[in-house]
mmCIF file of C-alpha atoms in Angstrom:
data_model
loop_
_atom_site.group_PDB
_atom_site.id
_atom_site.type_symbol
_atom_site.label_atom_id
_atom_site.label_comp_id
_atom_site.label_asym_id
_atom_site.label_seq_id
_atom_site.Cartn_x
_atom_site.Cartn_y
_atom_site.Cartn_z
ATOM 1 C CA MET A 1 0.153 0.190 -0.134
ATOM 2 C CA THR A 2 1.449 3.425 -0.817
ATOM 3 C CA HIS A 3 1.327 6.204 1.684
ATOM 4 C CA VAL A 4 -1.301 7.994 0.045
ATOM 5 C CA GLU A 5 -3.728 5.021 0.542
ATOM 6 C CA ASP A 6 -3.150 4.274 3.902
ATOM 7 C CA GLU A 7 -3.272 8.005 4.571
ATOM 8 C CA LEU A 8 -6.545 8.419 2.463
ATOM 9 C CA ASN A 9 -8.125 5.120 4.362
ATOM 10 C CA SER A 10 -7.327 7.242 8.042
ATOM 11 C CA GLN A 11 -9.849 9.840 7.976
ATOM 12 C CA PRO A 12 -13.097 9.011 9.480
ATOM 13 C CA GLU A 13 -10.384 8.416 12.235
ATOM 14 C CA CYS A 14 -9.382 11.389 12.072
ATOM 15 C CA TRP A 15 -12.252 13.467 11.004
ATOM 16 C CA THR A 16 -13.938 12.023 14.111
ATOM 17 C CA ARG A 17 -10.825 13.752 16.668
ATOM 18 C CA ALA A 18 -10.958 16.629 14.994
ATOM 19 C CA ALA A 19 -14.342 17.201 15.806
ATOM 20 C CA ALA A 20 -13.743 15.961 19.386
ATOM 21 C CA GLN A 21 -10.944 18.561 19.779
ATOM 22 C CA ALA A 22 -12.906 21.546 18.067
ATOM 23 C CA ALA A 23 -14.086 22.891 21.786
ATOM 24 C CA GLY A 24 -10.404 22.911 23.018
ATOM 25 C CA HIS A 25 -9.252 25.335 19.941
ATOM 26 C CA ALA A 26 -12.021 27.458 20.027
ATOM 27 C CA GLU A 27 -10.150 30.439 21.442
ATOM 28 C CA ALA A 28 -7.880 30.144 18.290
ATOM 29 C CA LEU A 29 -10.648 29.883 15.581
ATOM 30 C CA PRO A 30 -12.891 32.620 14.195
ATOM 31 C CA ALA A 31 -15.309 33.817 16.743
ATOM 32 C CA PRO A 32 -19.275 34.476 15.470
ATOM 33 C CA GLY A 33 -19.307 38.303 13.631
ATOM 34 C CA GLU A 34 -15.468 38.653 13.272
ATOM 35 C CA ARG A 35 -14.614 39.686 9.643
ATOM 36 C CA VAL A 36 -12.055 36.601 8.614
ATOM 37 C CA ALA A 37 -9.766 35.532 5.699
ATOM 38 C CA ILE A 38 -8.690 32.139 5.329
ATOM 39 C CA VAL A 39 -5.628 31.587 3.140
ATOM 40 C CA GLY A 40 -3.807 28.624 1.932
ATOM 41 C CA CYS A 41 -1.705 26.996 -0.959
ATOM 42 C CA GLY A 42 -2.840 24.543 -3.453
ATOM 43 C CA THR A 43 -5.067 22.089 -1.699
ATOM 44 C CA SER A 44 -5.196 24.180 1.220
ATOM 45 C CA TYR A 45 -6.417 27.107 -0.488
ATOM 46 C CA PHE A 46 -9.235 24.686 -1.748
ATOM 47 C CA MET A 47 -10.100 24.299 1.662
ATOM 48 C CA ALA A 48 -9.972 27.824 2.616
ATOM 49 C CA ARG A 49 -12.740 28.372 -0.095
ATOM 50 C CA ALA A 50 -14.879 25.917 1.409
ATOM 51 C CA ALA A 51 -14.672 26.702 4.815
ATOM 52 C CA ALA A 52 -14.885 30.486 4.019
ATOM 53 C CA ALA A 53 -18.484 29.384 2.107
ATOM 54 C CA LEU A 54 -19.740 27.656 4.660
ATOM 55 C CA ARG A 55 -18.834 30.188 7.299
ATOM 56 C CA GLU A 56 -20.377 33.115 5.579
ATOM 57 C CA SER A 57 -23.466 30.991 4.533
ATOM 58 C CA ALA A 58 -24.024 30.125 8.035
ATOM 59 C CA GLY A 59 -24.344 33.823 9.008
ATOM 60 C CA GLN A 60 -21.321 33.940 11.118
ATOM 61 C CA GLY A 61 -19.238 36.934 9.644
ATOM 62 C CA GLU A 62 -18.197 38.137 6.569
ATOM 63 C CA THR A 63 -15.240 35.541 5.286
ATOM 64 C CA ASP A 64 -12.688 35.496 2.380
ATOM 65 C CA ALA A 65 -10.433 33.095 0.642
ATOM 66 C CA PHE A 66 -7.535 33.569 -0.900
ATOM 67 C CA ALA A 67 -4.355 31.899 -2.233
ATOM 68 C CA ALA A 68 -1.555 33.119 0.380
ATOM 69 C CA SER A 69 0.442 35.203 -2.544
ATOM 70 C CA GLU A 70 -2.837 36.635 -3.171
ATOM 71 C CA PHE A 71 -3.801 38.239 -0.393
ATOM 72 C CA PRO A 72 -5.110 42.281 -0.533
ATOM 73 C CA HIS A 73 -3.289 43.838 2.090
ATOM 74 C CA GLY A 74 -5.482 46.806 1.707
ATOM 75 C CA ARG A 75 -8.840 45.205 3.535
ATOM 76 C CA ALA A 76 -8.633 44.861 7.267
ATOM 77 C CA TYR A 77 -9.928 41.971 8.704
ATOM 78 C CA ASP A 78 -10.048 40.733 12.588
ATOM 79 C CA ARG A 79 -8.558 37.601 12.061
ATOM 80 C CA VAL A 80 -6.722 35.512 9.120
ATOM 81 C CA VAL A 81 -6.550 31.986 9.726
ATOM 82 C CA ALA A 82 -3.625 29.651 7.352
ATOM 83 C CA LEU A 83 -4.128 26.432 6.842
ATOM 84 C CA THR A 84 -0.518 24.951 6.066
ATOM 85 C CA ARG A 85 0.220 21.322 6.570
ATOM 86 C CA SER A 86 3.883 21.590 6.651
ATOM 87 C CA GLY A 87 4.208 24.650 7.982
ATOM 88 C CA THR A 88 7.059 25.677 5.705
ATOM 89 C CA THR A 89 5.196 26.831 2.654
ATOM 90 C CA THR A 90 7.344 30.352 1.475
ATOM 91 C CA GLU A 91 4.018 32.004 0.831
ATOM 92 C CA VAL A 92 2.115 31.480 4.061
ATOM 93 C CA LEU A 93 5.350 32.188 6.170
ATOM 94 C CA ASP A 94 5.599 35.740 4.338
ATOM 95 C CA LEU A 95 1.988 36.556 4.781
ATOM 96 C CA LEU A 96 1.964 35.993 8.433
ATOM 97 C CA GLY A 97 5.144 37.712 8.754
ATOM 98 C CA ARG A 98 3.804 40.969 6.994
ATOM 99 C CA LEU A 99 0.503 40.537 9.295
ATOM 100 C CA LYS A 100 2.367 40.365 13.022
ATOM 101 C CA GLY A 101 1.538 43.058 14.799
ATOM 102 C CA ARG A 102 -1.740 44.402 12.556
ATOM 103 C CA THR A 103 -3.908 41.329 12.827
ATOM 104 C CA ARG A 104 -4.671 38.355 14.724
ATOM 105 C CA THR A 105 -3.522 35.303 12.716
ATOM 106 C CA THR A 106 -3.995 31.811 13.479
ATOM 107 C CA ALA A 107 -2.458 28.940 11.851
ATOM 108 C CA ILE A 108 -3.801 25.208 11.242
ATOM 109 C CA THR A 109 -0.847 22.855 10.463
ATOM 110 C CA ALA A 110 0.016 19.348 11.091
ATOM 111 C CA ASP A 111 3.760 20.244 12.081
ATOM 112 C CA PRO A 112 4.031 22.944 15.125
ATOM 113 C CA ASP A 113 7.902 22.033 15.029
ATOM 114 C CA THR A 114 8.314 24.453 12.184
ATOM 115 C CA PRO A 115 8.698 28.308 11.522
ATOM 116 C CA VAL A 116 4.795 28.524 11.498
ATOM 117 C CA ARG A 117 4.904 28.640 15.056
ATOM 118 C CA LYS A 118 6.660 32.050 15.450
ATOM 119 C CA ALA A 119 5.119 33.111 12.215
ATOM 120 C CA ALA A 120 1.248 32.640 13.644
ATOM 121 C CA GLY A 121 -0.317 34.307 16.782
ATOM 122 C CA ASP A 122 -2.211 31.110 17.507
ATOM 123 C CA LEU A 123 -1.739 27.273 16.483
ATOM 124 C CA ALA A 124 -4.469 24.910 16.143
ATOM 125 C CA VAL A 125 -2.251 21.635 15.510
ATOM 126 C CA LEU A 126 -3.300 18.457 13.880
ATOM 127 C CA ASP A 127 -0.386 16.705 14.119
ATOM 128 C CA PHE A 128 -2.154 13.294 13.998
ATOM 129 C CA ALA A 129 -3.457 13.913 10.257
ATOM 130 C CA ASP A 130 0.511 14.347 9.123
ATOM 131 C CA GLU A 131 1.482 12.929 6.209
ATOM 132 C CA ARG A 132 4.278 11.164 4.519
ATOM 133 C CA SER A 133 2.806 11.370 1.170
ATOM 134 C CA VAL A 134 3.217 14.751 -0.882
ATOM 135 C CA VAL A 135 -0.329 14.490 -2.353
ATOM 136 C CA GLN A 136 -2.854 15.898 0.363
ATOM 137 C CA THR A 137 -5.375 13.701 1.542
ATOM 138 C CA ARG A 138 -6.068 13.439 5.365
ATOM 139 C CA PHE A 139 -4.704 16.809 6.601
ATOM 140 C CA ALA A 140 -6.777 19.015 4.338
ATOM 141 C CA THR A 141 -10.277 17.016 4.787
ATOM 142 C CA THR A 142 -9.097 16.992 8.639
ATOM 143 C CA ALA A 143 -8.385 20.743 8.800
ATOM 144 C CA LEU A 144 -11.825 21.406 7.019
ATOM 145 C CA THR A 145 -13.538 18.948 9.442
ATOM 146 C CA LEU A 146 -12.298 20.841 12.798
ATOM 147 C CA LEU A 147 -13.538 24.313 11.184
ATOM 148 C CA ARG A 148 -16.974 22.918 9.947
ATOM 149 C CA ALA A 149 -17.170 21.438 13.835
ATOM 150 C CA HIS A 150 -16.419 24.406 15.277
ATOM 151 C CA PHE A 151 -18.873 26.419 12.725
ATOM 152 C CA GLY A 152 -21.617 24.104 14.153
ATOM 153 C CA LEU A 153 -21.619 22.342 10.857
ATOM 154 C CA HIS A 154 -20.141 18.997 11.448
ATOM 155 C CA PRO A 155 -22.701 16.465 10.852
ATOM 156 C CA ALA A 156 -22.722 13.004 12.800
ATOM 157 C CA SER A 157 -23.320 11.368 9.127
ATOM 158 C CA ALA A 158 -20.086 12.604 7.999
ATOM 159 C CA VAL A 159 -17.898 9.956 9.527
ATOM 160 C CA ASP A 160 -20.022 7.249 8.544
ATOM 161 C CA ASP A 161 -20.197 8.296 5.190
ATOM 162 C CA ALA A 162 -16.455 8.935 4.626
ATOM 163 C CA ARG A 163 -16.491 4.994 5.471
ATOM 164 C CA THR A 164 -18.820 4.267 3.048
ATOM 165 C CA ALA A 165 -16.552 6.349 0.668
ATOM 166 C CA LEU A 166 -13.917 4.050 1.487
ATOM 167 C CA THR A 167 -15.632 0.605 0.903
ATOM 168 C CA GLU A 168 -18.104 1.199 -1.973
ATOM 169 C CA PRO A 169 -17.149 0.114 -5.431
ATOM 170 C CA LEU A 170 -15.841 3.138 -7.511
ATOM 171 C CA PRO A 171 -18.992 3.398 -10.237
ATOM 172 C CA GLU A 172 -18.089 1.032 -13.293
ATOM 173 C CA GLY A 173 -16.272 2.474 -16.278
ATOM 174 C CA LEU A 174 -15.233 5.959 -14.083
ATOM 175 C CA VAL A 175 -11.474 4.727 -13.978
ATOM 176 C CA ASP A 176 -11.524 4.419 -17.853
ATOM 177 C CA CYS A 177 -12.480 7.688 -18.772
ATOM 178 C CA ALA A 178 -10.481 10.113 -20.431
ATOM 179 C CA GLN A 179 -11.470 13.246 -18.857
ATOM 180 C CA PHE A 180 -13.117 14.170 -15.538
ATOM 181 C CA THR A 181 -15.026 17.487 -14.707
ATOM 182 C CA PHE A 182 -16.379 17.813 -11.106
ATOM 183 C CA LEU A 183 -18.932 20.547 -9.871
ATOM 184 C CA GLY A 184 -19.959 21.948 -6.741
ATOM 185 C CA ARG A 185 -22.378 24.887 -5.135
ATOM 186 C CA GLY A 186 -21.680 27.204 -2.799
ATOM 187 C CA TRP A 187 -18.934 25.563 -0.331
ATOM 188 C CA THR A 188 -18.696 22.423 -2.548
ATOM 189 C CA VAL A 189 -16.844 24.483 -5.322
ATOM 190 C CA GLY A 190 -13.919 24.334 -3.417
ATOM 191 C CA LEU A 191 -14.136 20.654 -2.668
ATOM 192 C CA ALA A 192 -14.578 20.473 -6.949
ATOM 193 C CA ASP A 193 -11.659 22.283 -7.569
ATOM 194 C CA GLU A 194 -9.667 19.932 -4.903
ATOM 195 C CA ALA A 195 -10.999 17.061 -6.676
ATOM 196 C CA GLY A 196 -9.490 18.075 -9.879
ATOM 197 C CA LEU A 197 -6.301 18.946 -8.134
ATOM 198 C CA LYS A 198 -6.449 15.250 -6.841
ATOM 199 C CA MET A 199 -7.062 13.905 -10.262
ATOM 200 C CA ARG A 200 -4.096 15.918 -11.742
ATOM 201 C CA GLU A 201 -1.259 15.430 -9.328
ATOM 202 C CA ALA A 202 -1.719 11.809 -8.578
ATOM 203 C CA ALA A 203 -2.911 10.572 -11.932
ATOM 204 C CA LEU A 204 -1.881 13.193 -14.470
ATOM 205 C CA ALA A 205 -5.219 13.349 -15.770
ATOM 206 C CA TRP A 206 -7.463 15.659 -17.604
ATOM 207 C CA ALA A 207 -9.461 17.120 -14.986
ATOM 208 C CA GLU A 208 -11.432 20.518 -14.577
ATOM 209 C CA ALA A 209 -13.930 22.044 -11.778
ATOM 210 C CA TYR A 210 -16.411 24.511 -11.866
ATOM 211 C CA PRO A 211 -19.736 25.825 -10.215
ATOM 212 C CA ALA A 212 -22.437 23.852 -11.384
ATOM 213 C CA MET A 213 -24.415 26.504 -12.873
ATOM 214 C CA GLU A 214 -21.387 27.715 -15.323
ATOM 215 C CA TYR A 215 -21.087 24.151 -16.497
ATOM 216 C CA ARG A 216 -23.849 24.481 -19.161
ATOM 217 C CA HIS A 217 -21.891 28.114 -20.120
ATOM 218 C CA GLY A 218 -19.346 26.164 -22.575
ATOM 219 C CA PRO A 219 -17.465 23.488 -20.361
ATOM 220 C CA ILE A 220 -20.178 21.046 -21.055
ATOM 221 C CA SER A 221 -19.108 21.203 -25.045
ATOM 222 C CA VAL A 222 -16.068 18.774 -23.939
ATOM 223 C CA THR A 223 -18.649 16.240 -22.393
ATOM 224 C CA THR A 224 -19.187 13.086 -24.578
ATOM 225 C CA SER A 225 -18.660 9.215 -24.399
ATOM 226 C CA GLY A 226 -15.639 8.289 -22.313
ATOM 227 C CA THR A 227 -15.945 11.538 -20.053
ATOM 228 C CA ALA A 228 -17.267 11.651 -16.534
ATOM 229 C CA THR A 229 -18.838 14.890 -14.840
ATOM 230 C CA TRP A 230 -19.153 14.259 -10.970
ATOM 231 C CA MET A 231 -21.643 16.438 -8.857
ATOM 232 C CA PHE A 232 -20.641 17.174 -5.255
ATOM 233 C CA GLY A 233 -23.988 17.815 -3.598
ATOM 234 C CA ASP A 234 -27.349 18.763 -5.284
ATOM 235 C CA ALA A 235 -27.388 19.467 -8.744
ATOM 236 C CA PRO A 236 -29.426 21.838 -10.460
ATOM 237 C CA ASP A 237 -32.593 20.835 -12.398
ATOM 238 C CA GLY A 238 -32.058 19.112 -15.150
ATOM 239 C CA LEU A 239 -28.233 19.015 -15.347
ATOM 240 C CA ALA A 240 -27.895 15.068 -14.858
ATOM 241 C CA GLU A 241 -30.162 14.591 -17.796
ATOM 242 C CA GLN A 242 -28.498 17.098 -20.211
ATOM 243 C CA VAL A 243 -24.943 15.317 -19.448
ATOM 244 C CA ARG A 244 -26.124 11.726 -19.801
ATOM 245 C CA GLY A 245 -27.587 13.236 -23.092
ATOM 246 C CA THR A 246 -24.015 13.703 -24.184
ATOM 247 C CA GLY A 247 -23.184 10.381 -24.091
ATOM 248 C CA GLY A 248 -20.772 11.240 -20.757
ATOM 249 C CA LEU A 249 -20.984 9.639 -17.484
ATOM 250 C CA TRP A 250 -22.820 11.351 -15.035
ATOM 251 C CA ILE A 251 -22.045 10.484 -11.278
ATOM 252 C CA GLU A 252 -24.539 11.947 -8.381
ATOM 253 C CA GLY A 253 -23.218 13.076 -5.391
ATOM 254 C CA ARG A 254 -25.447 10.980 -2.498
ATOM 255 C CA LEU A 255 -22.987 11.335 0.313
ATOM 256 C CA ASP A 256 -21.663 14.288 2.615
ATOM 257 C CA PRO A 257 -19.500 16.376 0.228
ATOM 258 C CA LEU A 258 -16.727 15.567 1.927
ATOM 259 C CA ALA A 259 -16.745 12.232 2.060
ATOM 260 C CA GLU A 260 -17.626 12.856 -1.596
ATOM 261 C CA LEU A 261 -14.193 14.344 -1.908
ATOM 262 C CA VAL A 262 -12.771 11.056 -0.391
ATOM 263 C CA ARG A 263 -14.017 8.782 -3.095
ATOM 264 C CA ALA A 264 -12.781 11.122 -5.580
ATOM 265 C CA GLN A 265 -9.099 11.103 -3.844
ATOM 266 C CA ARG A 266 -9.769 7.204 -4.359
ATOM 267 C CA LEU A 267 -10.596 7.955 -7.823
ATOM 268 C CA ALA A 268 -7.327 9.157 -8.370
ATOM 269 C CA ILE A 269 -5.079 6.690 -6.655
ATOM 270 C CA ALA A 270 -7.128 4.229 -8.790
ATOM 271 C CA VAL A 271 -6.344 5.929 -12.167
ATOM 272 C CA ALA A 272 -2.868 6.512 -11.337
ATOM 273 C CA ALA A 273 -2.490 2.569 -11.125
ATOM 274 C CA SER A 274 -4.328 1.917 -13.995
ATOM 275 C CA ARG A 275 -1.815 4.373 -15.624
ATOM 276 C CA GLY A 276 1.322 2.338 -13.666
ATOM 277 C CA LEU A 277 1.961 5.561 -11.966
ATOM 278 C CA ASP A 278 3.562 5.956 -8.425
ATOM 279 C CA PRO A 279 0.953 8.727 -6.543
ATOM 280 C CA ASP A 280 3.922 8.776 -3.763
ATOM 281 C CA HIS A 281 5.577 10.566 -5.951
ATOM 282 C CA PRO A 282 4.017 13.124 -8.255
ATOM 283 C CA ARG A 283 5.929 14.452 -11.407
ATOM 284 C CA HIS A 284 7.435 18.387 -10.291
ATOM 285 C CA LEU A 285 6.241 18.340 -7.229
ATOM 286 C CA THR A 286 7.508 18.530 -3.452
ATOM 287 C CA ARG A 287 5.867 18.100 -0.091
ATOM 288 C CA SER A 288 5.988 21.824 0.629
ATOM 289 C CA VAL A 289 6.964 24.864 -1.717
ATOM 290 C CA ILE A 290 10.127 26.414 -0.198
ATOM 291 C CA LEU A 291 11.349 29.147 -2.285
ATOM 292 C CA ALA A 292 14.674 30.479 -1.938
ATOM 293 C CA PRO A 293 15.363 34.089 -0.782
#
């Protein structure tokens, strides 16, 4: 078993621990009414987008999400939350350094014994969700679970759905598709983007992601026999029928959307295996992007 498979399979237990620890991290995480920005890079940026959409839609305060390198320094926030598995990513550390003394900051990390300890004002440590693999799976979903639980939006069914996602066979013919499109609405748009990234990282697959209502505005033109379109959450009326009408394979998201992401992670590993690729060593990637001064 690869490292990424082992880590992927541990997610139900990691989510359970994160949800149980949420209350203990409450002081470091956004309070209701605060104006908040959540930042990250790569996978962590997509989780930041999902968390921001969840928090704002729940009425807990204006919440934005940015890639750490694109943070708008002209805006004022009560708190900036950085998601960083390694605690060493250059763009995140640079941003936290610029905010120090001006804005309250929190880092959610897997490794506190890194430069992020001094860079961030507060830490929420999820060391039990750390990973050996380059490709992120459990840290990303565990960090989002921590935030969902803190927001009071972590459903009891999510962990059971994750176990289902790990045990149910993938839909027939899905692994053999040549192109994959992931769709979301609201907070699940970030999850769809992350599913596409997993396919590109682990399987070198042609994968795209869009807000579901935008799919009709051009992207559906590439859908045909041998392609798959996967919906995270409830689909817009009529979209499934439209996709099936193209000859493409439609995958309905039946589980909690975060558990659907676990299914998509499994797909990425299965496609990698079918193509003779090692998902533990993705091409041109390292576990953390550390730029020379």
